[in-house]
CSV table of C-alpha atoms in Angstrom, one decimal:
chain,number,residue,atom,x,y,z
A,25,MET,CA,-18.7,-2.3,-70.8
A,26,ARG,CA,-21.5,-3.0,-68.3
A,27,ILE,CA,-20.9,-1.8,-64.5
A,28,PHE,CA,-23.0,-2.6,-61.5
A,29,ASP,CA,-22.1,-0.3,-58.7
A,30,PRO,CA,-22.8,-2.2,-55.5
A,31,HIS,CA,-22.5,0.9,-53.1
A,32,ILE,CA,-23.6,4.2,-53.9
A,33,HIS,CA,-25.6,7.0,-52.2
A,34,MET,CA,-27.7,8.3,-55.2
A,35,THR,CA,-29.9,10.6,-53.0
A,36,SER,CA,-27.0,12.7,-52.6
A,37,ARG,CA,-26.4,12.9,-56.5
A,38,THR,CA,-27.8,14.9,-59.2
A,39,THR,CA,-29.2,13.9,-62.3
A,40,ASP,CA,-26.1,14.8,-64.3
A,41,ASP,CA,-24.5,12.0,-62.4
A,42,TYR,CA,-27.2,9.8,-63.8
A,43,VAL,CA,-26.5,10.8,-67.2
A,44,ARG,CA,-22.8,10.4,-67.0
A,45,MET,CA,-23.1,7.1,-65.2
A,46,HIS,CA,-25.1,5.5,-67.9
A,47,ALA,CA,-23.1,7.1,-70.7
A,48,ALA,CA,-20.0,5.4,-69.1
A,49,GLY,CA,-21.8,2.0,-69.0
A,50,VAL,CA,-23.4,2.0,-65.5
A,51,ARG,CA,-26.7,0.0,-65.8
A,52,ALA,CA,-27.4,-0.9,-62.1
A,53,VAL,CA,-26.8,0.4,-58.6
A,54,VAL,CA,-27.5,-0.5,-55.1
A,55,GLU,CA,-28.0,2.3,-52.6
A,56,PRO,CA,-27.3,1.4,-48.9
A,57,SER,CA,-29.4,3.2,-46.3
A,58,PHE,CA,-26.8,5.2,-44.4
A,59,TRP,CA,-26.0,8.5,-42.2
A,60,LEU,CA,-27.1,11.7,-43.8
A,61,GLY,CA,-24.4,14.0,-42.2
A,62,GLN,CA,-27.2,15.7,-40.0
A,63,PRO,CA,-28.1,13.3,-37.0
A,64,ARG,CA,-31.7,12.3,-37.1
A,65,THR,CA,-33.9,12.4,-34.2
A,66,SER,CA,-36.9,10.4,-34.7
A,67,VAL,CA,-38.0,7.0,-36.4
A,68,GLY,CA,-40.3,9.3,-38.8
A,69,SER,CA,-37.0,10.8,-40.2
A,70,PHE,CA,-35.8,7.2,-41.3
A,71,THR,CA,-39.1,5.8,-42.6
A,72,ASP,CA,-39.3,8.7,-45.1
A,73,TYR,CA,-35.7,8.2,-45.9
A,74,PHE,CA,-36.3,4.3,-46.5
A,75,ASP,CA,-39.6,5.3,-48.3
A,76,SER,CA,-37.2,7.5,-50.6
A,77,ILE,CA,-34.7,5.1,-51.4
A,78,LEU,CA,-37.5,2.4,-52.4
A,79,GLY,CA,-39.5,4.9,-54.0
A,80,TRP,CA,-38.5,8.1,-55.7
A,81,GLU,CA,-34.9,7.3,-55.9
A,82,PRO,CA,-35.6,4.1,-58.1
A,83,PHE,CA,-37.9,6.0,-60.2
A,84,ARG,CA,-35.5,8.7,-60.6
A,85,ALA,CA,-32.8,6.3,-61.7
A,86,SER,CA,-35.0,4.3,-64.3
A,87,GLN,CA,-35.6,7.8,-66.2
A,88,TYR,CA,-31.9,7.4,-66.9
A,89,GLY,CA,-31.7,3.8,-67.8
A,90,ILE,CA,-30.2,2.7,-64.6
A,91,ALA,CA,-31.7,-0.1,-62.3
A,92,HIS,CA,-31.7,1.0,-58.7
A,93,PHE,CA,-32.1,-1.4,-55.5
A,94,ALA,CA,-31.4,-0.7,-51.9
A,95,THR,CA,-30.2,-2.2,-48.6
A,96,ILE,CA,-32.0,-1.1,-45.4
A,97,GLY,CA,-30.6,-1.0,-41.9
A,98,LEU,CA,-29.8,1.2,-39.0
A,99,ASN,CA,-26.2,2.7,-39.5
A,100,PRO,CA,-23.8,2.2,-36.4
A,101,LYS,CA,-23.2,5.9,-35.8
A,102,GLU,CA,-27.1,6.4,-35.1
A,103,ALA,CA,-27.1,3.2,-33.5
A,104,ASN,CA,-25.8,4.9,-30.3
A,105,ASP,CA,-28.5,7.5,-30.4
A,106,ALA,CA,-31.4,6.1,-28.2
A,107,ARG,CA,-33.9,8.0,-30.1
A,108,CYS,CA,-33.1,6.3,-33.3
A,109,ARG,CA,-33.1,2.8,-31.7
A,110,GLU,CA,-36.7,2.5,-32.5
A,111,VAL,CA,-35.9,2.0,-36.1
A,112,LEU,CA,-35.1,-1.6,-35.3
A,113,ASP,CA,-39.0,-2.1,-34.7
A,114,VAL,CA,-39.8,-0.9,-38.2
A,115,LEU,CA,-37.0,-2.7,-40.1
A,116,PRO,CA,-39.2,-6.1,-40.5
A,117,ARG,CA,-41.8,-4.4,-42.8
A,118,TYR,CA,-39.0,-2.8,-45.0
A,119,LEU,CA,-37.0,-6.0,-45.0
A,120,VAL,CA,-39.8,-7.8,-46.9
A,121,LYS,CA,-40.0,-5.4,-50.0
A,122,ASP,CA,-38.9,-6.2,-53.5
A,123,ARG,CA,-36.3,-3.8,-54.0
A,124,VAL,CA,-34.6,-4.5,-51.0
A,125,VAL,CA,-31.5,-6.9,-51.8
A,126,ALA,CA,-29.4,-6.9,-48.2
A,127,VAL,CA,-29.6,-5.6,-44.7
A,128,GLY,CA,-27.1,-2.7,-44.5
A,129,GLU,CA,-25.0,-0.9,-44.3
A,130,LEU,CA,-24.1,-2.2,-40.7
A,131,GLY,CA,-21.0,-2.7,-38.7
A,132,TYR,CA,-18.9,-0.4,-36.4
A,133,ASP,CA,-18.2,3.4,-35.9
A,134,SER,CA,-16.8,3.6,-32.3
A,135,MET,CA,-17.1,-0.2,-31.4
A,136,THR,CA,-19.5,0.8,-28.3
A,137,PRO,CA,-21.8,-1.8,-26.8
A,138,GLU,CA,-24.8,-0.2,-28.3
A,139,GLU,CA,-23.3,-0.8,-31.8
A,140,ASP,CA,-22.6,-4.4,-30.6
A,141,ASP,CA,-26.2,-5.2,-30.0
A,142,VAL,CA,-27.6,-3.2,-33.3
A,143,PHE,CA,-25.3,-5.1,-35.3
A,144,ALA,CA,-25.7,-8.3,-34.1
A,145,ALA,CA,-29.6,-7.9,-34.2
A,146,GLN,CA,-29.6,-6.9,-37.7
A,147,LEU,CA,-27.4,-9.9,-38.8
A,148,ALA,CA,-30.2,-12.1,-37.1
A,149,LEU,CA,-32.8,-10.1,-39.0
A,150,ALA,CA,-30.9,-10.5,-42.3
A,151,ALA,CA,-31.2,-14.4,-41.7
A,152,GLU,CA,-34.4,-14.4,-40.7
A,153,HIS,CA,-35.4,-12.6,-44.0
A,154,GLU,CA,-33.1,-14.7,-46.1
A,155,LEU,CA,-30.9,-11.6,-47.0
A,156,PRO,CA,-27.4,-11.1,-47.4
A,157,ALA,CA,-25.4,-8.3,-45.4
A,158,LEU,CA,-23.7,-5.4,-46.2
A,159,VAL,CA,-21.1,-4.4,-43.4
A,160,HIS,CA,-18.7,-1.4,-43.6
A,161,THR,CA,-15.6,-1.1,-41.5
A,162,PRO,CA,-15.0,1.8,-39.3
A,163,HIS,CA,-12.7,4.8,-40.4
A,164,ARG,CA,-11.0,4.8,-37.1
A,165,ASP,CA,-9.1,1.8,-35.6
A,166,LYS,CA,-9.8,0.1,-38.7
A,167,LEU,CA,-8.0,-3.4,-38.4
A,168,THR,CA,-9.4,-3.9,-35.2
A,169,GLY,CA,-13.0,-2.8,-36.1
A,170,THR,CA,-12.5,-5.1,-39.0
A,171,ARG,CA,-11.6,-8.2,-37.0
A,172,ARG,CA,-14.3,-7.4,-34.3
A,173,THR,CA,-16.9,-7.3,-37.4
A,174,LEU,CA,-15.5,-10.8,-38.6
A,175,ASP,CA,-16.3,-12.2,-34.9
A,176,VAL,CA,-19.7,-10.9,-34.9
A,177,VAL,CA,-20.5,-12.4,-38.3
A,178,ARG,CA,-19.1,-15.7,-37.0
A,179,GLU,CA,-21.4,-15.7,-34.3
A,180,SER,CA,-24.3,-15.1,-36.2
A,181,THR,CA,-26.1,-17.3,-38.2
A,182,LEU,CA,-25.4,-15.8,-41.6
A,183,ASP,CA,-23.2,-17.7,-43.9
A,184,PRO,CA,-20.0,-15.6,-44.4
A,185,GLY,CA,-20.7,-15.9,-48.3
A,186,ALA,CA,-23.8,-14.1,-47.6
A,187,VAL,CA,-21.9,-10.8,-46.3
A,188,ILE,CA,-19.6,-8.2,-48.0
A,189,VAL,CA,-17.1,-6.6,-45.6
A,190,ASP,CA,-16.6,-3.0,-47.2
A,191,HIS,CA,-14.4,0.1,-47.3
A,192,LEU,CA,-11.4,-2.4,-47.0
A,193,ASN,CA,-7.6,-1.6,-47.8
A,194,GLU,CA,-4.1,-3.2,-47.7
A,195,MET,CA,-4.3,-3.6,-43.9
A,196,THR,CA,-7.6,-5.4,-43.6
A,197,VAL,CA,-8.1,-7.3,-47.1
A,198,GLY,CA,-6.1,-10.2,-45.7
A,199,VAL,CA,-8.4,-11.2,-42.4
A,200,VAL,CA,-11.5,-10.6,-44.8
A,201,ALA,CA,-9.9,-13.0,-47.5
A,202,GLU,CA,-9.6,-15.8,-45.1
A,203,SER,CA,-12.9,-15.3,-43.4
A,204,GLY,CA,-15.0,-16.5,-46.6
A,205,CYS,CA,-16.7,-13.1,-46.6
A,206,TRP,CA,-16.7,-11.1,-49.7
A,207,MET,CA,-14.4,-8.2,-49.9
A,208,GLY,CA,-15.8,-4.8,-50.8
A,209,PHE,CA,-13.5,-1.6,-51.8
A,210,SER,CA,-14.6,2.0,-52.1
A,211,VAL,CA,-12.7,3.8,-54.5
A,212,TYR,CA,-12.4,7.5,-53.6
A,213,PRO,CA,-10.7,10.5,-55.1
A,214,ASP,CA,-8.4,10.8,-52.2
A,215,THR,CA,-9.3,8.2,-49.2
A,216,LYS,CA,-10.3,4.7,-48.7
A,217,MET,CA,-8.8,3.3,-52.0
A,218,ASP,CA,-7.6,4.5,-55.6
A,219,GLU,CA,-7.9,2.5,-58.8
A,220,HIS,CA,-4.2,1.7,-59.1
A,221,ARG,CA,-3.8,0.3,-55.5
A,222,MET,CA,-7.3,-1.6,-56.2
A,223,VAL,CA,-5.4,-3.2,-59.2
A,224,GLU,CA,-2.6,-4.1,-57.2
A,225,ILE,CA,-5.0,-5.8,-54.4
A,226,LEU,CA,-6.7,-7.8,-57.5
A,227,ARG,CA,-3.3,-8.9,-58.6
A,228,ARG,CA,-2.3,-10.2,-55.0
A,229,TYR,CA,-5.7,-11.7,-54.0
A,230,GLY,CA,-7.6,-12.6,-57.3
A,231,LEU,CA,-10.7,-12.0,-58.6
A,232,ASP,CA,-13.0,-14.2,-56.3
A,233,ARG,CA,-15.4,-12.5,-53.9
A,234,MET,CA,-14.1,-9.0,-55.0
A,235,ILE,CA,-16.5,-6.3,-55.0
A,236,VAL,CA,-15.6,-2.6,-56.2
A,237,ASN,CA,-17.8,0.3,-55.6
A,238,SER,CA,-17.6,4.0,-55.9
A,239,ALA,CA,-19.5,4.6,-52.3
A,240,ALA,CA,-20.4,8.0,-53.8
A,241,ASP,CA,-22.2,10.3,-51.5
A,242,TRP,CA,-22.2,14.0,-50.3
A,243,GLY,CA,-18.5,13.9,-49.6
A,244,ASN,CA,-15.6,14.3,-51.9
A,245,SER,CA,-16.4,11.4,-54.1
A,246,ASP,CA,-17.0,10.3,-58.0
A,247,PRO,CA,-19.8,8.1,-59.3
A,248,LEU,CA,-17.5,7.1,-62.0
A,249,LYS,CA,-14.6,5.4,-60.0
A,250,THR,CA,-16.1,1.9,-60.9
A,251,VAL,CA,-15.3,2.7,-64.5
A,252,ARG,CA,-11.7,4.2,-63.4
A,253,VAL,CA,-11.1,0.9,-62.0
A,254,ALA,CA,-12.2,-0.9,-65.1
A,255,GLU,CA,-9.8,1.1,-67.2
A,256,ALA,CA,-6.9,0.7,-64.8
A,257,MET,CA,-7.6,-3.4,-65.0
A,258,LEU,CA,-7.5,-3.2,-68.7
A,259,ALA,CA,-4.2,-1.1,-68.7
A,260,ALA,CA,-2.7,-3.3,-66.4
A,261,GLY,CA,-3.5,-6.4,-68.8
A,262,TYR,CA,-6.9,-7.6,-67.3
A,263,THR,CA,-9.0,-8.8,-70.2
A,264,ASP,CA,-12.8,-7.7,-70.7
A,265,ASP,CA,-14.1,-10.7,-69.3
A,266,ASP,CA,-12.1,-10.0,-66.0
A,267,VAL,CA,-13.6,-6.6,-65.9
A,268,ASP,CA,-17.0,-7.9,-66.4
A,269,ARG,CA,-16.6,-10.4,-63.9
A,270,VAL,CA,-15.4,-7.7,-61.3
A,271,LEU,CA,-17.6,-4.9,-61.9
A,272,TRP,CA,-20.8,-6.9,-63.0
A,273,ARG,CA,-20.9,-10.7,-62.3
A,274,ASN,CA,-19.4,-10.6,-58.9
A,275,PRO,CA,-21.9,-7.9,-57.3
A,276,VAL,CA,-24.9,-9.7,-59.3
A,277,GLU,CA,-23.8,-13.2,-57.7
A,278,PHE,CA,-23.8,-11.4,-54.3
A,279,TYR,CA,-26.9,-9.5,-54.3
A,280,SER,CA,-28.7,-12.6,-56.2
A,281,GLN,CA,-28.5,-14.4,-52.8
A,282,SER,CA,-31.5,-11.9,-51.9
A,283,GLY,CA,-33.7,-13.8,-54.6
A,284,ARG,CA,-35.0,-10.1,-55.4
A,285,LEU,CA,-32.4,-8.9,-58.0
A,286,ASP,CA,-34.9,-8.4,-60.9
A,287,LEU,CA,-32.6,-7.0,-63.4
A,288,PRO,CA,-33.1,-6.3,-67.1
A,289,ASP,CA,-31.3,-8.5,-69.7
A,290,THR,CA,-28.0,-6.6,-70.2
A,291,GLU,CA,-25.4,-7.6,-72.5
A,292,PRO,CA,-21.7,-7.4,-71.6
A,293,ASP,CA,-21.2,-4.3,-73.8
A,294,GLY,CA,-24.1,-2.7,-71.8
A,295,THR,CA,-26.9,-3.1,-74.6
A,296,GLN,CA,-30.3,-3.7,-73.1
A,297,THR,CA,-33.2,-5.3,-75.2
A,298,HIS,CA,-36.0,-4.7,-72.8
A,299,ASP,CA,-35.8,-1.2,-71.6
A,300,ASP,CA,-39.5,-1.2,-70.1
A,301,GLU,CA,-38.4,-3.8,-67.4
A,302,LEU,CA,-36.1,-1.2,-65.8
A,303,VAL,CA,-38.8,-0.1,-63.7
A,304,GLY,CA,-39.6,-3.4,-62.4
A,305,ALA,CA,-42.2,-6.0,-63.4
A,306,GLY,CA,-45.8,-4.6,-63.5
A,307,ALA,CA,-44.8,-1.0,-62.8
A,308,THR,CA,-44.8,0.4,-66.3
A,309,PHE,CA,-48.5,1.6,-67.8
A,310,GLN,CA,-50.6,-0.9,-68.9
A,311,GLY,CA,-50.8,-1.5,-72.4
A,312,ASN,CA,-48.0,1.2,-73.0
A,313,SER,CA,-44.2,0.0,-72.3
A,314,VAL,CA,-42.9,3.4,-73.2
A,315,LEU,CA,-42.3,5.2,-70.0
A,316,ARG,CA,-42.4,8.8,-71.0
A,317,GLY,CA,-40.4,11.4,-69.0
A,318,ALA,CA,-41.7,13.3,-66.3
A,319,GLY,CA,-41.9,16.7,-67.7
A,320,ASP,CA,-39.8,19.7,-66.8
B,228,MET,CA,-33.3,-18.8,-35.9
B,229,SER,CA,-36.6,-19.4,-37.8
B,230,ARG,CA,-36.6,-18.2,-41.3
B,231,MET,CA,-39.5,-16.6,-43.1
B,232,THR,CA,-40.8,-19.2,-45.1
B,233,THR,CA,-42.7,-17.4,-48.0
B,234,ALA,CA,-46.2,-18.7,-48.4
B,235,THR,CA,-48.0,-19.5,-52.0
B,236,THR,CA,-50.5,-17.1,-53.1
B,237,ALA,CA,-53.4,-19.6,-52.0
B,238,ASP,CA,-51.9,-19.9,-48.7
B,239,ALA,CA,-51.6,-16.2,-48.1
B,240,LEU,CA,-55.2,-15.5,-49.3
B,241,ALA,CA,-56.7,-18.2,-46.9
B,242,GLN,CA,-54.6,-16.8,-44.0
B,243,VAL,CA,-55.6,-13.2,-44.7
B,244,ALA,CA,-59.3,-14.5,-44.9
B,245,SER,CA,-59.0,-16.0,-41.3
B,246,ASP,CA,-56.5,-13.5,-39.9
B,247,PRO,CA,-56.4,-10.4,-41.7
B,248,ALA,CA,-53.4,-8.9,-40.0
B,249,THR,CA,-51.2,-11.3,-41.6
B,250,ILE,CA,-52.1,-9.0,-44.9
B,251,GLU,CA,-49.1,-6.6,-43.7
B,252,ARG,CA,-46.6,-9.5,-44.3
B,253,HIS,CA,-48.0,-11.2,-47.2
B,254,PHE,CA,-48.7,-8.0,-49.5
B,255,PRO,CA,-45.3,-6.9,-50.0
B,256,ALA,CA,-44.1,-10.1,-51.0
B,257,ALA,CA,-47.2,-11.0,-53.1
B,258,ALA,CA,-45.9,-10.0,-56.4
B,259,ARG,CA,-42.6,-12.0,-56.2
B,260,VAL,CA,-44.6,-14.7,-54.9
B,261,ALA,CA,-46.9,-14.5,-57.5
B,262,GLY,CA,-44.1,-14.2,-60.3
B,263,ARG,CA,-42.8,-17.5,-59.1
B,264,GLU,CA,-46.1,-19.3,-59.6
B,265,GLY,CA,-46.5,-17.6,-63.2
B,266,GLY,CA,-49.0,-15.2,-62.0
B,267,ASP,CA,-49.7,-11.4,-62.0
B,268,GLY,CA,-48.6,-9.3,-59.0
B,269,ASP,CA,-51.2,-6.7,-59.4
B,270,ALA,CA,-53.9,-9.3,-59.4
B,271,ALA,CA,-52.3,-11.3,-56.5
B,272,ARG,CA,-52.4,-8.2,-54.5
B,273,GLU,CA,-55.8,-7.1,-55.4
B,274,ALA,CA,-57.1,-10.8,-54.5
B,275,LEU,CA,-55.2,-10.1,-51.0
B,276,LEU,CA,-57.2,-6.9,-50.6
B,277,LEU,CA,-60.7,-8.4,-51.4
B,278,ALA,CA,-59.9,-11.3,-49.2
B,279,VAL,CA,-59.8,-8.8,-46.2
B,280,PRO,CA,-63.1,-9.4,-44.2
B,281,GLY,CA,-65.0,-7.1,-42.1
B,282,GLN,CA,-66.9,-3.8,-42.0
B,283,ALA,CA,-65.9,-1.1,-44.8
B,284,ALA,CA,-64.3,0.9,-42.1
B,285,TYR,CA,-61.9,-1.9,-41.3
B,286,VAL,CA,-61.0,-2.5,-44.6
B,287,VAL,CA,-60.4,1.1,-45.4
B,288,ASP,CA,-57.9,1.3,-42.5
B,289,VAL,CA,-56.2,-1.9,-44.0
B,290,VAL,CA,-56.0,-0.2,-47.4
B,291,ARG,CA,-54.7,3.0,-46.2
B,292,ARG,CA,-52.0,1.5,-44.0
B,293,LEU,CA,-51.1,-0.7,-46.8
B,294,TYR,CA,-50.6,2.2,-49.0
B,295,GLU,CA,-48.9,4.3,-46.5
B,296,HIS,CA,-46.4,1.7,-45.9
B,297,GLY,CA,-46.0,0.3,-49.5
B,298,ASP,CA,-43.2,1.1,-52.0
B,299,PRO,CA,-44.5,2.4,-55.4
B,300,ALA,CA,-45.4,-1.0,-56.9
B,301,GLU,CA,-47.5,-1.7,-53.7
B,302,ARG,CA,-49.0,1.8,-53.9
B,303,ARG,CA,-50.0,1.4,-57.3
B,304,ALA,CA,-51.5,-2.0,-56.7
B,305,VAL,CA,-53.7,-0.6,-53.8
B,306,LEU,CA,-54.8,2.3,-56.3
B,307,LEU,CA,-55.5,-0.4,-58.9
B,308,ALA,CA,-57.8,-2.4,-56.7
B,309,LEU,CA,-59.9,0.4,-55.4
B,310,PRO,CA,-63.0,-0.1,-58.0
B,311,ALA,CA,-63.1,-3.6,-57.1
B,312,LEU,CA,-63.1,-2.6,-53.5
B,313,ASP,CA,-65.7,-0.4,-54.1
B,314,ALA,CA,-68.0,-2.9,-56.2
B,315,PRO,CA,-71.6,-2.4,-55.6
B,316,GLU,CA,-72.2,-6.2,-54.9
B,317,ARG,CA,-69.9,-6.1,-52.1
B,318,SER,CA,-71.6,-5.6,-48.6
B,319,ASN,CA,-68.5,-3.6,-47.4
B,320,ALA,CA,-68.0,-1.5,-50.5
B,321,ILE,CA,-65.5,1.3,-49.5
B,322,GLY,CA,-67.3,4.3,-51.1
B,323,ASP,CA,-65.3,7.4,-51.3
B,324,ALA,CA,-63.4,6.7,-48.0
B,325,ALA,CA,-60.3,5.9,-49.7
B,326,LEU,CA,-60.1,9.2,-51.5
B,327,PRO,CA,-57.2,10.6,-49.4
B,328,ILE,CA,-55.0,8.0,-50.8
B,329,VAL,CA,-55.8,9.0,-54.4
B,330,ARG,CA,-54.9,12.4,-53.6
B,331,ASP,CA,-51.6,11.5,-52.2
B,332,ALA,CA,-50.8,9.5,-55.2
B,333,LEU,CA,-51.9,12.9,-57.4
B,334,ARG,CA,-49.4,14.9,-55.3
B,335,THR,CA,-46.5,12.7,-56.1
B,336,ASN,CA,-44.1,13.3,-59.0
B,337,ASP,CA,-44.3,9.5,-60.0
B,338,THR,CA,-45.9,9.0,-63.4
B,339,ARG,CA,-46.9,5.4,-62.5
B,340,LEU,CA,-48.9,6.5,-59.1
B,341,VAL,CA,-50.4,9.3,-61.0
B,342,ALA,CA,-51.7,7.2,-63.7
B,343,ALA,CA,-53.0,4.4,-61.5
B,344,ALA,CA,-54.8,7.2,-59.3
B,345,LEU,CA,-56.8,8.4,-62.3
B,346,GLY,CA,-58.8,4.9,-62.6
B,347,PRO,CA,-62.8,4.6,-62.3
B,348,TYR,CA,-62.6,5.3,-58.7
B,349,ALA,CA,-61.2,8.6,-59.2
B,350,ALA,CA,-63.9,9.3,-61.9
B,351,THR,CA,-66.5,8.3,-59.7
B,352,TYR,CA,-65.6,10.4,-56.6
B,353,LEU,CA,-62.9,13.1,-57.2
B,354,ASP,CA,-64.4,16.5,-57.2
B,355,ASP,CA,-64.5,18.6,-60.3
B,356,ASP,CA,-61.5,21.0,-59.3
B,357,ALA,CA,-59.2,17.8,-58.4
B,358,TRP,CA,-60.1,16.0,-61.2
B,359,ARG,CA,-59.3,18.9,-63.9
B,360,GLN,CA,-55.7,19.7,-62.0
B,361,ALA,CA,-55.1,16.0,-62.2
B,362,VAL,CA,-55.8,15.6,-65.8
B,363,LEU,CA,-53.9,18.7,-66.8
B,364,LYS,CA,-51.0,17.2,-64.8
B,365,VAL,CA,-51.3,13.9,-66.6
B,366,ILE,CA,-50.9,16.0,-69.9
B,367,PHE,CA,-47.9,18.0,-68.4
B,368,MET,CA,-46.1,14.7,-67.0
B,369,GLY,CA,-46.4,12.9,-70.4
B,370,ILE,CA,-48.9,10.1,-69.1
B,371,PRO,CA,-50.9,8.7,-72.1
B,372,VAL,CA,-54.0,10.9,-71.5
B,373,GLU,CA,-56.3,8.0,-73.0
B,374,GLN,CA,-55.5,6.0,-69.8
B,375,VAL,CA,-57.6,8.3,-67.6
B,376,ALA,CA,-60.8,6.8,-67.0
B,377,GLY,CA,-64.1,8.6,-67.6
B,378,LEU,CA,-62.2,11.3,-69.7
B,379,ALA,CA,-65.0,12.0,-72.3
B,380,ALA,CA,-67.6,11.9,-69.6
B,381,ARG,CA,-66.0,14.2,-67.1
B,382,SER,CA,-64.4,16.7,-69.1
B,383,ASP,CA,-65.9,20.1,-69.1
B,384,ALA,CA,-65.3,23.5,-70.6
B,385,GLU,CA,-63.2,24.7,-67.9
B,386,LEU,CA,-60.6,21.9,-68.2
B,387,ALA,CA,-60.7,22.3,-71.9
B,388,ARG,CA,-60.0,26.1,-71.3
B,389,MET,CA,-56.9,24.8,-69.0
B,390,VAL,CA,-55.7,22.5,-71.6
B,391,ARG,CA,-55.9,25.1,-74.3
B,392,ASP,CA,-53.8,27.9,-72.0
B,393,PHE,CA,-51.3,25.1,-71.1
B,394,ALA,CA,-50.9,24.6,-75.2
B,395,ASP,CA,-50.8,28.4,-75.5
B,396,GLU,CA,-48.1,28.9,-73.0
B,397,ARG,CA,-46.0,26.2,-74.7
B,398,GLN,CA,-46.4,27.6,-78.1
B,399,ALA,CA,-45.6,31.3,-77.0
B,400,ALA,CA,-42.4,29.7,-75.6
B,401,GLY,CA,-41.5,28.3,-78.9
B,402,ARG,CA,-41.8,24.6,-77.2
B,403,VAL,CA,-43.4,21.6,-78.3
B,404,VAL,CA,-47.1,21.1,-77.3
B,405,PRO,CA,-47.7,17.7,-76.2
B,406,ALA,CA,-49.7,15.4,-78.5
B,407,ASP,CA,-51.9,14.5,-75.8
B,408,ALA,CA,-52.9,18.2,-75.2
B,409,LEU,CA,-54.0,18.2,-78.8
B,410,THR,CA,-55.6,14.7,-78.6
B,411,PHE,CA,-57.5,16.0,-75.5
B,412,LEU,CA,-58.8,18.9,-77.2
B,413,ALA,CA,-59.9,17.2,-80.2
B,414,LEU,CA,-61.8,14.9,-77.9
B,415,VAL,CA,-63.5,17.7,-76.0
B,416,ASP,CA,-63.6,20.8,-77.8
B,417,THR,CA,-66.6,22.1,-79.7
B,418,PRO,CA,-67.3,25.4,-81.0
B,419,ASP,CA,-70.2,25.8,-78.2
B,420,PRO,CA,-68.5,26.9,-75.1
B,421,SER,CA,-71.0,25.1,-72.8
B,422,PRO,CA,-69.9,22.2,-70.8
B,423,ILE,CA,-69.4,19.2,-73.1
B,424,ARG,CA,-70.3,16.5,-70.9
B,425,ALA,CA,-70.8,13.5,-73.1
B,426,ASP,CA,-73.0,11.8,-70.7
């Protein structure tokens, strides 16, 4: 089994997680920039964070055999803090980088006028940089927030097929299915979505444009929830090919719209023939394809 | 909404030569543009840097900013281009002014950056203390030591002592001594404790 986790915050996870993820079949991840729990107060905190998820984190992931990409954006919670608005000015220099495969995560938290402005501005940046967008839906007043999200996407120049609307549930999946956007589900130990409800949603809405992630972070979450969904799908009678479609080919198709998803060749059983490509073209030692460990 | 149309490598080079500020936009995208053209990303980035016109101080400013704003592949490309930017036939050769970024790369824990920092530029300009620490770090991190430029020429008795101590520490702990530590010692160790500069 090969797994692509399209939304996971690896900076919040330990190296043990990378080991377990690789053993379970995870071969690629996308790390969206997000809120860190502790509010930031200056642009410098953001640029160091962006540099980290484009620098140290992919290096760390590569040592455990996992390809790591990122999405960059100003999250809605901090969009409300005037001290963080200047982040919008530095985004263009990040959105041209090789490992940036989308703008995100964007969307609404409390649905303020500031969030409206920052969300619309970043969808315009995505269109300008020919990148798709990863949009989350709010924890509170979720259905209203999802509808308003879809309105903003419609008013943008971005194609709905270039947008994932994430953290969906039984109440919000229907409107997103109709919109043409991709449907994202964050499978958590006790909130948002679980693997058995996920299988019911797949049964009802089909496998088209379906994206499943663990969204694991510093909260109560599990980086192997993608694998649990795959197991639940098989137990419910889905084929290996169906599982491969939802857990690998769908997210690959979505993020490939960036033109920057430079993945190592990976067989459906998870085997890879070119391990030296994991850290990206040109990134290995000249004349030595074996990337040795970073010592102890 | 106007979309960013990605230039070809040739367009990018011409634009940088006439308006060097455009390198901020072309440098990050240069590897994937070159890749689509069947070219090499590091070579394309080096060509862009060499195309920046102006006095050495201006070129150094550009080099430092691209490094500071770069992801690891961009930073590595900047480090690899330093010897060419300092070539004696260039009227605006950068001299030792880019040493701060070499030192920055040597502080990281990214093996690709540490390896790229220890090219001919570091062999020429890095002071003895920093250079010895860097070579020891290379052996410690498992980077192939033969990739360090000027290894035989710059190694001295003090570095040999440091590597020998490192090997002894590993042996005392019952741990494996990296093969490169022994390779290095075979290269530099002589019965004569005097400096072993090969030049």
